Short mmCIF file of C-alpha atoms in Angstrom, two decimals:
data_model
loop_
_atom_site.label_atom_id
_atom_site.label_comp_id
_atom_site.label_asym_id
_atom_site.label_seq_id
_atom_site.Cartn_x
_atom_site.Cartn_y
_atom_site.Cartn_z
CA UNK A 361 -46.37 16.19 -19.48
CA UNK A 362 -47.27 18.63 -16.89
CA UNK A 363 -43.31 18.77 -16.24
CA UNK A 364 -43.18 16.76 -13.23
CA UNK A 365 -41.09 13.82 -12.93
CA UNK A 366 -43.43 10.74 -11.38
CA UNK A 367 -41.27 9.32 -8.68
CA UNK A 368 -39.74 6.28 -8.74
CA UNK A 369 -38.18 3.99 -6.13
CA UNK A 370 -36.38 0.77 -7.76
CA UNK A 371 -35.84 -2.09 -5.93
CA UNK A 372 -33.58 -4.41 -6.12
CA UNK A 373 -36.63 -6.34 -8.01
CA UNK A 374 -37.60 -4.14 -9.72
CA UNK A 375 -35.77 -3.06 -13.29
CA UNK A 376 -36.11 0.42 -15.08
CA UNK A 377 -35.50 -0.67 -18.86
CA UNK A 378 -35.73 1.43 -21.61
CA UNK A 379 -34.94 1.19 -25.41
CA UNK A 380 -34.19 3.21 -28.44
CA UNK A 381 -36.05 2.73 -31.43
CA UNK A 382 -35.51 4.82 -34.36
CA UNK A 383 -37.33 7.72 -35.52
CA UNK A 384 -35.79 9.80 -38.45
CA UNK A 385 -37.87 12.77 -38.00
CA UNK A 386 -36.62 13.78 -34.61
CA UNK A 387 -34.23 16.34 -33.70
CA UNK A 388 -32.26 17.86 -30.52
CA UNK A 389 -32.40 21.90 -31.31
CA UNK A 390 -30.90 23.36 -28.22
CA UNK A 391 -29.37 26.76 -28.34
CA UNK A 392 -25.95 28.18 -28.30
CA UNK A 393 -26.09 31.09 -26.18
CA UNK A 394 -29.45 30.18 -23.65
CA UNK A 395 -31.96 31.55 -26.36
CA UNK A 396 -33.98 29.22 -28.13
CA UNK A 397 -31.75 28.79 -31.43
CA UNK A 398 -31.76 26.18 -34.21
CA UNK A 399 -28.53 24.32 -33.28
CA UNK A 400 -28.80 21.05 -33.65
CA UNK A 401 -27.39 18.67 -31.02
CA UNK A 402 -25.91 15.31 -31.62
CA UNK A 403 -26.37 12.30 -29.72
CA UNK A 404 -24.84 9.60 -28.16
CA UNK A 405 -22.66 8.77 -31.11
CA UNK A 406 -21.37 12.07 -31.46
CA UNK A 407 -20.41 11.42 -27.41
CA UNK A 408 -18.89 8.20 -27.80
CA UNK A 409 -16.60 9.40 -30.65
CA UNK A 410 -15.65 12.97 -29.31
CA UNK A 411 -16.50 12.24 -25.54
CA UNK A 412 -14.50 15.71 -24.49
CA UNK A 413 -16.99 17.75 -26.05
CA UNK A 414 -20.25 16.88 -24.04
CA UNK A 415 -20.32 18.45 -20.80
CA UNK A 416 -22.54 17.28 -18.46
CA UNK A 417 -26.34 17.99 -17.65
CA UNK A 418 -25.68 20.47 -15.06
CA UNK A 419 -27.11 18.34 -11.84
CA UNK A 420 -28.05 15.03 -10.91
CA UNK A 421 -31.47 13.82 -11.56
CA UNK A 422 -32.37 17.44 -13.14
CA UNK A 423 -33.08 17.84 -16.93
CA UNK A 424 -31.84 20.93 -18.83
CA UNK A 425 -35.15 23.57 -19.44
CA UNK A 426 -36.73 21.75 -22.54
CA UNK A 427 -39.81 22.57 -24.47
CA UNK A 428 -41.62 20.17 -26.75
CA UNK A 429 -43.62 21.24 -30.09
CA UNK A 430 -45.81 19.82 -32.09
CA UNK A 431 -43.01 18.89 -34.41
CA UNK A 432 -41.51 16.71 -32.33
CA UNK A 433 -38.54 18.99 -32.07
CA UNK A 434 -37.32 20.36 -28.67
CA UNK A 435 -35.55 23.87 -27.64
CA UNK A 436 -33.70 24.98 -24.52
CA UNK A 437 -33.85 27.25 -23.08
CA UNK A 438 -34.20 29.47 -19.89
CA UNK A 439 -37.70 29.89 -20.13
CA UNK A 440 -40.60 28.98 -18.01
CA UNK A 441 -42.84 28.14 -20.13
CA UNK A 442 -46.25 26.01 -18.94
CA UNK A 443 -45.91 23.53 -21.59
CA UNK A 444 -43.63 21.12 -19.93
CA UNK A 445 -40.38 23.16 -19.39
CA UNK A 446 -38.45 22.01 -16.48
CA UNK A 447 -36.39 23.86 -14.42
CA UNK A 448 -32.73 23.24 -14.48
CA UNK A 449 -30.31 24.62 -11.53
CA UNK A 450 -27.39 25.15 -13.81
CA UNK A 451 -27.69 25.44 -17.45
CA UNK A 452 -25.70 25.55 -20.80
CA UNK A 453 -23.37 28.40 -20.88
CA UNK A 454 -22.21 28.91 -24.41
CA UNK A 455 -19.24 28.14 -26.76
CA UNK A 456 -17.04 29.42 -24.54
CA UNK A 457 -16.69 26.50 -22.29
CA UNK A 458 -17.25 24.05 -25.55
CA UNK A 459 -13.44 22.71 -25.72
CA UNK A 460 -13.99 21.96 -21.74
CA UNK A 461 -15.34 18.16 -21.64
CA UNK A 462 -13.96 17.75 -17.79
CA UNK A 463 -16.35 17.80 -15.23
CA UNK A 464 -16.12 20.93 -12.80
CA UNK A 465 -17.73 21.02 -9.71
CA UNK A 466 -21.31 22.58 -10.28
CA UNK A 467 -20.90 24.62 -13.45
CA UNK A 468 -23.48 24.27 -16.34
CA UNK A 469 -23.68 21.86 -19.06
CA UNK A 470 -21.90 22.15 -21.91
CA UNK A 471 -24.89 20.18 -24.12
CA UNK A 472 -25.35 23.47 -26.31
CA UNK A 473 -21.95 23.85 -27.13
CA UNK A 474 -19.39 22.42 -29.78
CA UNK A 475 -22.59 19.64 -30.64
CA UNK A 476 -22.70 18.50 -34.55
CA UNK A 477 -25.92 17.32 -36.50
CA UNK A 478 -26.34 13.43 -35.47
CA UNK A 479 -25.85 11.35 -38.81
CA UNK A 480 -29.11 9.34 -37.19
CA UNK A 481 -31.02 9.89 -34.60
CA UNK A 482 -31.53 7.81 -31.68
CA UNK A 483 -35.21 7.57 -30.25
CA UNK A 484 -35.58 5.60 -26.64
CA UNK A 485 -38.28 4.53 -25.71
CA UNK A 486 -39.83 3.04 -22.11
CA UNK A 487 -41.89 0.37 -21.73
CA UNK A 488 -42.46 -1.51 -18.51
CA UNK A 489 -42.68 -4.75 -18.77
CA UNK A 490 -43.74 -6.50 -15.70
CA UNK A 491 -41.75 -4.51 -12.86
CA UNK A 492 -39.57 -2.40 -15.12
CA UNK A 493 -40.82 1.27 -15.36
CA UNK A 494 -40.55 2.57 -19.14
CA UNK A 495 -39.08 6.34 -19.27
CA UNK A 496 -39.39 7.19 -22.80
CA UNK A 497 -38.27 7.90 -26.24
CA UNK A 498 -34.79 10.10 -25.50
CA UNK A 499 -30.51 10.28 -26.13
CA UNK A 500 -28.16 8.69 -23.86
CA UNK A 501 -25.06 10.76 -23.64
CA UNK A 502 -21.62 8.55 -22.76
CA UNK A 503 -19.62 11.66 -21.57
CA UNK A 504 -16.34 11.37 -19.64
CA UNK A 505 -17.71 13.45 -16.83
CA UNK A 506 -21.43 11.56 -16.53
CA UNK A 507 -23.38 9.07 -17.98
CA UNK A 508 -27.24 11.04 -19.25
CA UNK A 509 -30.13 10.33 -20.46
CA UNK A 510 -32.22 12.79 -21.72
CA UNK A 511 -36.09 11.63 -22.85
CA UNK A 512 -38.14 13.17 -25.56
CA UNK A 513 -40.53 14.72 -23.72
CA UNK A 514 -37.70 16.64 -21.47
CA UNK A 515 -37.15 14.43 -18.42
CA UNK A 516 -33.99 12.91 -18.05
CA UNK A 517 -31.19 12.19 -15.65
CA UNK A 518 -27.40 11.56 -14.89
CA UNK A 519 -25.38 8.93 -13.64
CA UNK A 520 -21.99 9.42 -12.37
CA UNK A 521 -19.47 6.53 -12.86
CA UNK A 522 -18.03 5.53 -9.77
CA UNK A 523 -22.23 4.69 -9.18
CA UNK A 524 -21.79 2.44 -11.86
CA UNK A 525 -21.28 -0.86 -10.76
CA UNK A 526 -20.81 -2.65 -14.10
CA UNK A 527 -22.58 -2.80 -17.77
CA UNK A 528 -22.75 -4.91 -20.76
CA UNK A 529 -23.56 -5.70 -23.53
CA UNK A 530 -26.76 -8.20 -24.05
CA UNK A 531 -27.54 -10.38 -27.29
CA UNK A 532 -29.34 -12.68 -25.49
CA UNK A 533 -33.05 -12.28 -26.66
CA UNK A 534 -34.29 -15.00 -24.32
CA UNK A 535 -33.24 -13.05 -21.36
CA UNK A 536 -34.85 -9.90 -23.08
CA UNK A 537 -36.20 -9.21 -26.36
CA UNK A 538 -33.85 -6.85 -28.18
CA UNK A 539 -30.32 -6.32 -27.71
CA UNK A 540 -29.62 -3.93 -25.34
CA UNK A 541 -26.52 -1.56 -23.08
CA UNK A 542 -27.38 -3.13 -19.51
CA UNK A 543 -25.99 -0.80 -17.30
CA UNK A 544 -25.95 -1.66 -13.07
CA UNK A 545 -25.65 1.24 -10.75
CA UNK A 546 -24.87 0.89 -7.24
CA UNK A 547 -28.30 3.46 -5.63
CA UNK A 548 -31.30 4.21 -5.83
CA UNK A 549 -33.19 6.15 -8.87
CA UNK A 550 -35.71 8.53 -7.74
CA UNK A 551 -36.85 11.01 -10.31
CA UNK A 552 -37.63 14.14 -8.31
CA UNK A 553 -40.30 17.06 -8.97
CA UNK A 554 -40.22 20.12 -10.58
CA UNK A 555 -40.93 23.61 -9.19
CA UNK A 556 -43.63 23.90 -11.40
CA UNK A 557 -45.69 21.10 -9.70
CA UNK A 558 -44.59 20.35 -6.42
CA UNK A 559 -46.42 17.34 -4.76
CA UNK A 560 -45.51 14.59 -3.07
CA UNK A 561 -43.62 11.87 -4.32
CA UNK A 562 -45.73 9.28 -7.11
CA UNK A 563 -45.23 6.52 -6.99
CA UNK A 564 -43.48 5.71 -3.66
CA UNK A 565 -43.66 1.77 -3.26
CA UNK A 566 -43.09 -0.19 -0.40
CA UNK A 567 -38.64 0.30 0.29
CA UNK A 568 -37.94 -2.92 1.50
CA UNK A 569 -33.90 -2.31 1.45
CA UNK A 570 -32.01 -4.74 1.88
CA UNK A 571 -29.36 -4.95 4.46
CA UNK A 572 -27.44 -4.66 1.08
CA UNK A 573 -26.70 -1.61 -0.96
CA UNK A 574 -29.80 -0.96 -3.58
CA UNK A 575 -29.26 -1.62 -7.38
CA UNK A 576 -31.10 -0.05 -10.06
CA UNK A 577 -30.84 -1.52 -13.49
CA UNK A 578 -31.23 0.16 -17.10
CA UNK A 579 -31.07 -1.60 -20.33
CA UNK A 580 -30.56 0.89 -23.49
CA UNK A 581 -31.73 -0.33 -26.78
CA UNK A 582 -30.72 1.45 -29.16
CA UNK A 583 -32.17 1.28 -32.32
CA UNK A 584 -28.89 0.36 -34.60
CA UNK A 585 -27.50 -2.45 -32.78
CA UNK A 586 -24.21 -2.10 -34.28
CA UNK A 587 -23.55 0.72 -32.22
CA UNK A 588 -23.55 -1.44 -29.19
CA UNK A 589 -20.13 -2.36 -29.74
CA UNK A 590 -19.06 1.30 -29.46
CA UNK A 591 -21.48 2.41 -26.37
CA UNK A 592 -19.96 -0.20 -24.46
CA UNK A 593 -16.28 0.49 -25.16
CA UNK A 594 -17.05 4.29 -24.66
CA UNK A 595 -18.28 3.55 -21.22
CA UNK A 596 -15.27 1.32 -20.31
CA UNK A 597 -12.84 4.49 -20.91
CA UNK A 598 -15.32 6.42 -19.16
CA UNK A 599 -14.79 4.24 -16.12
CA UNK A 600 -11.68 3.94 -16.43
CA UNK A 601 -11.25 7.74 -15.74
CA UNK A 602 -12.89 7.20 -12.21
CA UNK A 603 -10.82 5.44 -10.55
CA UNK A 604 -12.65 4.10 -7.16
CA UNK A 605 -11.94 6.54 -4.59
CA UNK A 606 -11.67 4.37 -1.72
CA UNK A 607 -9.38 2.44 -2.82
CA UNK A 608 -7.12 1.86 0.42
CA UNK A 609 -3.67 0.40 -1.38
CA UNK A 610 -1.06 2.52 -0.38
CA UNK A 611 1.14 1.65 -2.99
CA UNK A 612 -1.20 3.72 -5.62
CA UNK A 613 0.71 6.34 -4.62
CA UNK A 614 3.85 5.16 -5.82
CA UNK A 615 5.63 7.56 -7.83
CA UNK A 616 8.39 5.67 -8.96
CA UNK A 617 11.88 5.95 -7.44
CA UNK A 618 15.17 6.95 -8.82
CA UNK A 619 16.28 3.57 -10.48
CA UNK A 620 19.34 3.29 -11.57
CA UNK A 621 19.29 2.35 -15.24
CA UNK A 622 22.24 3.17 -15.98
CA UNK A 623 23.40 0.16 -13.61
CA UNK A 624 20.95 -2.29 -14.39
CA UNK A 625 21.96 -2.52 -18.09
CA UNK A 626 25.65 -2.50 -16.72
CA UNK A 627 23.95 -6.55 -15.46
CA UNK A 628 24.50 -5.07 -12.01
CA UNK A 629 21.46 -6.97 -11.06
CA UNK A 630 19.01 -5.86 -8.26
CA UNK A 631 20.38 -2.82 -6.84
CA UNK A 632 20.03 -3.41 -3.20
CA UNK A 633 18.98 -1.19 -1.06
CA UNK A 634 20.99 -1.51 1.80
CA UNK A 635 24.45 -2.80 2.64
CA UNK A 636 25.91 -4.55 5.37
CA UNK A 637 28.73 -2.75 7.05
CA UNK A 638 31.29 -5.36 5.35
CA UNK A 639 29.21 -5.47 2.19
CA UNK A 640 29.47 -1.50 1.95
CA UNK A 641 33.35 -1.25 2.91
CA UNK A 642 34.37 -3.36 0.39
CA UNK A 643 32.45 -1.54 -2.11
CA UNK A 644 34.13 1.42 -1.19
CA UNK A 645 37.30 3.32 -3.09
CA UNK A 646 40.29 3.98 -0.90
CA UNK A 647 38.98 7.54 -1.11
CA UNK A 648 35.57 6.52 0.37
CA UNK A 649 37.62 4.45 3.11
CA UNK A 650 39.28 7.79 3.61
CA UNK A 651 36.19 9.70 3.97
CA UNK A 652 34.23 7.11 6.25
CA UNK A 653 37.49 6.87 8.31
CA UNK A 654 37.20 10.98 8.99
CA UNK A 655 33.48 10.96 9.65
CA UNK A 656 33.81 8.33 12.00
CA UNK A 657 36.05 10.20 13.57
CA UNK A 658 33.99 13.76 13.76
CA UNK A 659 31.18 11.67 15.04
CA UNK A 660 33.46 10.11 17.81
CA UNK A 661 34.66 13.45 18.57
CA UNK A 662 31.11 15.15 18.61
CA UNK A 663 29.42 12.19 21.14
CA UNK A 664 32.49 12.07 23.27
CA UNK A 665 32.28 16.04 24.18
CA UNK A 666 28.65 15.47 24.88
CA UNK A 667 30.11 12.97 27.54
CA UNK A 668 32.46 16.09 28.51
CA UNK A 669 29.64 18.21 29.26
CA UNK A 670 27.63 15.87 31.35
CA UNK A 671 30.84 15.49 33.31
CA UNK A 672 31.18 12.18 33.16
CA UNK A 673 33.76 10.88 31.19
CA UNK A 674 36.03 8.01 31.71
CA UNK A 675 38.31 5.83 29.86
CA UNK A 676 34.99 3.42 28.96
CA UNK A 677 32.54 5.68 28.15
CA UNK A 678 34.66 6.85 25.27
CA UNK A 679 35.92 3.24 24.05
CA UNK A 680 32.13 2.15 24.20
CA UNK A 681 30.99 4.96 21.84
CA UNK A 682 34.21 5.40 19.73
CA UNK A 683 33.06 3.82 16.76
CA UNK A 684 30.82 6.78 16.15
CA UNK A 685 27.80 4.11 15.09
CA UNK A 686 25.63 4.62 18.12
CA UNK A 687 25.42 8.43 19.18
CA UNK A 688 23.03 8.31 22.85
CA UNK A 689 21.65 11.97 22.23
CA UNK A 690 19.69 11.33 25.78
CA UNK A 691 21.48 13.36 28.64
CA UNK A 692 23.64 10.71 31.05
CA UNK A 693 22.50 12.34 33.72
CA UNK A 694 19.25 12.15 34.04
CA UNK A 695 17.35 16.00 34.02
CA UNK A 696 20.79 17.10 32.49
CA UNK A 697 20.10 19.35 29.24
CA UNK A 698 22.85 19.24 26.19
CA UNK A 699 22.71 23.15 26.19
CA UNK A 700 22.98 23.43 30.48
CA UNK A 701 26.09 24.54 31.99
CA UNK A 702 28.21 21.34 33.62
CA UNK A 703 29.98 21.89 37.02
CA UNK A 704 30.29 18.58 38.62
CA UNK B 1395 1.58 -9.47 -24.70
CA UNK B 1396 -0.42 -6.32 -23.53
CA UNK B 1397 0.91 -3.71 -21.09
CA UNK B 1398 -0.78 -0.57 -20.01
CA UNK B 1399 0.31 2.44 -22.14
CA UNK B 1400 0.11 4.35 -19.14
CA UNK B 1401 2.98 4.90 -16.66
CA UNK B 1402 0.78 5.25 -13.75
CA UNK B 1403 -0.92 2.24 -14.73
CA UNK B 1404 2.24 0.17 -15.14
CA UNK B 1405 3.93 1.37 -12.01
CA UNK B 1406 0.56 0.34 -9.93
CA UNK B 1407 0.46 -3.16 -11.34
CA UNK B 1408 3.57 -3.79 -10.69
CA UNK B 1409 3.58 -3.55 -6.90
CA UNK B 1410 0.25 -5.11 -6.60
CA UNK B 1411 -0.98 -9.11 -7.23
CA UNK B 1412 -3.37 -7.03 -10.28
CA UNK B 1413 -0.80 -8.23 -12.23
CA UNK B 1414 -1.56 -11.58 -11.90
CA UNK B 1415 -5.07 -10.85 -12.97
CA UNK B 1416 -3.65 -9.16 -16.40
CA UNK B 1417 -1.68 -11.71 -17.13
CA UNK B 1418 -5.08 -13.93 -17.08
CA UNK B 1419 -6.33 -12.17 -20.32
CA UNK B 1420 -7.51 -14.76 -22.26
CA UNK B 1421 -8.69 -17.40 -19.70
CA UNK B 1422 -12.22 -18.47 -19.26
CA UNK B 1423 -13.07 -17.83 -15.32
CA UNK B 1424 -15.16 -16.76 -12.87
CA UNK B 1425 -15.92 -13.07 -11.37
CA UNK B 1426 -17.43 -12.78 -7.98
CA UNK B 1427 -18.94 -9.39 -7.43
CA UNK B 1428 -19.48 -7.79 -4.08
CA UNK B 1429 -22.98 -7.91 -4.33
CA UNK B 1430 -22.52 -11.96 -4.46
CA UNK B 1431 -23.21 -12.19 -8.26
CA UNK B 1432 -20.92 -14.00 -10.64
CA UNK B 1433 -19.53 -13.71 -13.71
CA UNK B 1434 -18.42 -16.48 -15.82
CA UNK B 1435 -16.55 -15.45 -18.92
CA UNK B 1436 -13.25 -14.68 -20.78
CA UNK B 1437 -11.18 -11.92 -19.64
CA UNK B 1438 -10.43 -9.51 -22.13
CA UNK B 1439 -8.64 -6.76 -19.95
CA UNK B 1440 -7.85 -6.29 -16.19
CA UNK B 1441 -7.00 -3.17 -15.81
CA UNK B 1442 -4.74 -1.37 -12.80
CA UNK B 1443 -7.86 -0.60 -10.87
CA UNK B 1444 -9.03 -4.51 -11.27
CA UNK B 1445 -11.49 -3.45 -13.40
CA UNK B 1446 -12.00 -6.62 -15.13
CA UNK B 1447 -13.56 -6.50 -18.93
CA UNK B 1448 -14.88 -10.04 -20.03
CA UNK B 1449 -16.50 -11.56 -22.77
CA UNK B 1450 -19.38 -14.25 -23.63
CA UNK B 1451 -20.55 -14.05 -20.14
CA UNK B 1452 -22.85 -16.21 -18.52
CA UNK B 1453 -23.93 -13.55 -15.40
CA UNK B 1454 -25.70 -14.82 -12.39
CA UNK B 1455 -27.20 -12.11 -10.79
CA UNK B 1456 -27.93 -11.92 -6.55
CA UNK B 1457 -31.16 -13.95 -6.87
CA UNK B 1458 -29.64 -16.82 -9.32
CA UNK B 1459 -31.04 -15.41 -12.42
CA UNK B 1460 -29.04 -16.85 -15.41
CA UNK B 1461 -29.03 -14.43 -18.12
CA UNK B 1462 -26.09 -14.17 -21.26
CA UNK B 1463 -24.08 -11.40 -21.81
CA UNK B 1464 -21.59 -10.29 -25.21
CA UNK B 1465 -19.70 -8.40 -22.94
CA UNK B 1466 -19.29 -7.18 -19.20
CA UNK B 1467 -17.44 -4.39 -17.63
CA UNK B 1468 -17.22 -4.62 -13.58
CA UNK B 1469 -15.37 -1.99 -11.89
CA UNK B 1470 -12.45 -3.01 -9.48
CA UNK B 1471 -14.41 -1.73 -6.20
CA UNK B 1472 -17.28 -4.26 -7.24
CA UNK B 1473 -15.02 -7.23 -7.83
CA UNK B 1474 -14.52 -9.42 -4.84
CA UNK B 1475 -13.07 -12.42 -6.04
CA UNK B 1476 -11.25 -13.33 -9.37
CA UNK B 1477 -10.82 -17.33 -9.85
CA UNK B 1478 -7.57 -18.60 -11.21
CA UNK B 1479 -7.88 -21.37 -13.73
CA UNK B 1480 -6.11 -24.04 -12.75
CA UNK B 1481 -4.21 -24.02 -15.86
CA UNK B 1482 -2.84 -21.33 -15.00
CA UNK B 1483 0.78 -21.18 -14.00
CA UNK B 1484 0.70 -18.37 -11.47
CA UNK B 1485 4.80 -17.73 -10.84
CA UNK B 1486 5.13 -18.18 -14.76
CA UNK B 1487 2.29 -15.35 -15.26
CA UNK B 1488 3.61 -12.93 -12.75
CA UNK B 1489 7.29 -13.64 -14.15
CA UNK B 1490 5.79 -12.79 -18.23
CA UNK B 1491 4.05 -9.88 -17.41
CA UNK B 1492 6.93 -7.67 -15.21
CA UNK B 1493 8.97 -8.64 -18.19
CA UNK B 1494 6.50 -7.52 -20.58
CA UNK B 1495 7.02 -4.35 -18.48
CA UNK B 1496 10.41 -4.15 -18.25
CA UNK B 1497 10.51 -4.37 -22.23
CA UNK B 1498 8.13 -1.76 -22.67
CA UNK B 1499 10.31 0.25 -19.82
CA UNK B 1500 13.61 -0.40 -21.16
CA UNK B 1501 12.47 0.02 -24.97
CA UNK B 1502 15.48 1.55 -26.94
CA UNK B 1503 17.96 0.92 -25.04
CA UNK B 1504 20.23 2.86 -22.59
CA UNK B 1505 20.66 5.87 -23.81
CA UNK B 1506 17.81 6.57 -25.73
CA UNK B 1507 14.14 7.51 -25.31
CA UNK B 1508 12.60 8.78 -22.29
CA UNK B 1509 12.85 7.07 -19.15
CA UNK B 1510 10.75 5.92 -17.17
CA UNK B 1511 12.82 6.93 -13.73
CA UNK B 1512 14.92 9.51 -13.63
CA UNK B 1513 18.87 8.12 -14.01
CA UNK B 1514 20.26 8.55 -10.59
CA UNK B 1515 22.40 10.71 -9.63
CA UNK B 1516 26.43 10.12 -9.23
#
């Protein structure tokens, strides 16, 4: 692993799959504070059952800095060195942004942090069958901000949710030989190069969109097929936090009204929202009568001295508007302002 | 019968036909997706965003691939289509599931426990 990605295009033919298998000897070691350090780092299941503690590899498509030794094991770290690191725009900060699961805009993963030894380990593997392209032994992290998958060897990438179009669960094994997370996201993967070894994309293949959106598809297999059951619900919630954006009903915005409760248990029934002007006089106290009576009468008062001031008043104009229900604001005579001075 | 724990949730469904799609939890029918799959399978959950949650799918995928899935999650911007059974009494189901949430929002009577809407004002 020279620590370039090979590129990849999928198609809507062709299928990325890749599976866990198990492999107790292998452990995450990433550091607390951006030094190589011997913390371990849990995996998926320590994701799925306290999602608000994984933060989120710190950019799209971009693996954290990762080293691999002979061992097997892997450290992170902000080092350069030539044996496969990878360069990572944003990186683990510390402990200090541990308790902070919620994605922010840019800031660096919070993999290092708050991470607890994995009761097993979780190995992927790739293979490509046929037209699927085989990525590697790795973790797949089911965080609420970003779905990630990190490989063995230090590649890895993200997927945000609202990309995700759907996934399941599959126990078919005549449709594919283990059982597997099949995940469906709604663009394209392309793995993209490091700084290291900048060239031009791999494997670029013949893009032969179609006038539909492109789909890439990932099956996870992990090696404890139990723990499908839980990947899958994790991911659920996870969507379920990313609400679809573009979502164009108005009425999402409802905040809820002033109801009256108090009413409704009284078996008032629907409270209407509007009376008719006999509906709403008979619902109202002799006191109410009294009130409406005087604030019909201001509002007579107040339209008929507009009439005053555009100087044209007669014995109809104020009958017509007396009832104080229609109030014509617009000046009578036409370029007349409310404010001018009348001398007719 | 289920109701969102979530206020937000509740308040959505109830202004919008998604109600009629939780109240299908339970029932065997088909998904269509946008991209012009299908999904044939049990609804578990419909959530307030359509997300619909199914189980012992049989998914057809774009090119007619038949393939069998446990369990399927499709998000509500993918779904384009929902089939009602015909079994299905659609009044009735609308009717059951605004009073499931009117018991959840009226739980503990009148003066007690938090409200969902503020008590108007006299």
């Amino acid at each position: 692993m020279a620590g370039a990605f090979a590129s990849l295009r999928s198609q809507e033919e062709e299928m990325t799959e890749t599976y866990f298998t198990d492999n107790e000897n292998f452990t995450q070691k990433l550091p607390e504070t951006g030094a190589p350090g011997t913390q371990t780092a849990s995996l998926w299941r320590e994701a799925v059952t306290r999602p608000q503690e994984h933060g989120r590899f710190g950019v799209k498509h971009r693996p954290l800095p990762l080293r691999v030794d002979n061992e097997g094991e892997f450290t992170s770290g902000r080092t350069t060195a030539a044996g496969g690191a990878l360069r990572c725009r944003s990186h683990s900060s510390g402990p200090a942004e541990a308790d902070d699961g919620r994605p922010k805009g840019g800031n660096g993963s919070n993999m290092a942090a708050r991470l607890q030894p994995p009761a097993r380990t979780i190995e992927m593997c790739l293979k490509r069958p046929g037209r699927g392209r085989s990525l590697g032994a790795g973790a797949l992290y089911i965080a609420e901000g970003r779905l990630s998958w990190l490989e063995n060897s230090g590649v890895g990438f993200s997927l945000d949710y609202p990309t995700i179009s759907l996934h399941a669960v599959s126990r078919d094994l005549n449709a594919y030989p283990w059982e597997h997370l099949y995940v469906m996201v709604n663009a394209k993967f392309e793995e993209e190069e490091t700084k290291e070894a900048p060239m031009a994309e791999g494997e670029e293949e013949e893009d032969s969109d179609d006038d539909t959106e492109p789909i890439a598809e990932f099956r996870f297999v992990p090696s404890d097929k139990s723990a499908l059951e839980a990947m899958f619900s994790a991911m659920c919630e996870c969507q379920a936090l990313h609400p679809d954006p573009d979502d164009e009903d108005s009425d999402n915005d409802y905040e809820g009204e002033e109801y009256d409760v108090e009413a409704h248990e009284l078996q008032q029934g629907d409270i209407p929202t509007f009376y008719t002007y006999e509906e709403g006089l008979s619902h109202l106290t002799a006191e109410g009568q009294a009130t409406l009576e005087r604030l019909e009468g201001m509002l007579a008062q107040s339209v008929s001295s507009q009439y005053n001031m555009a100087g044209v008043r007669t014995e109809d104009s104020i009958r017509e508007f007396e009832d104080g229900m229609e109030v014509d604001i617009a000046p009578v005579v036409a370029g007349q302002f409310e404010d001018a001075e009348v001398d007719h | 019968m289920e109701v969102s724990h979530s206020v937000k949730e509740r308040t959505i469904a109830e202004n919008s036909l998604v109600i009629l799609l939780q109240g299908l939890r339970g029932h065997v029918t088909t998904v269509d997706l946008r991209d012009e799959s299908t999904a044939t399978g049990r609804v578990t959950n419909v959530d307030a965003f359509m997300n619909v949650r199914l189980a012992e799918v049989t998914f057809t995928d774009r090119q007619g691939t038949v393939s069998h899935l446990d369990e399927l999650f499709v998000t509500g911007r993918n779904v384009r289509y929902v089939h009602i059974p015909d079994e299905v009494d659609i009044r009735a189901t609308i009717e059951q599931q605004l009073q499931a949430i009117h018991r959840v929002r009226y739980f503990g009577g009148r003066d007690k426990g938090r409200k969902e809407f503020p008590r108007a004002k006299h």
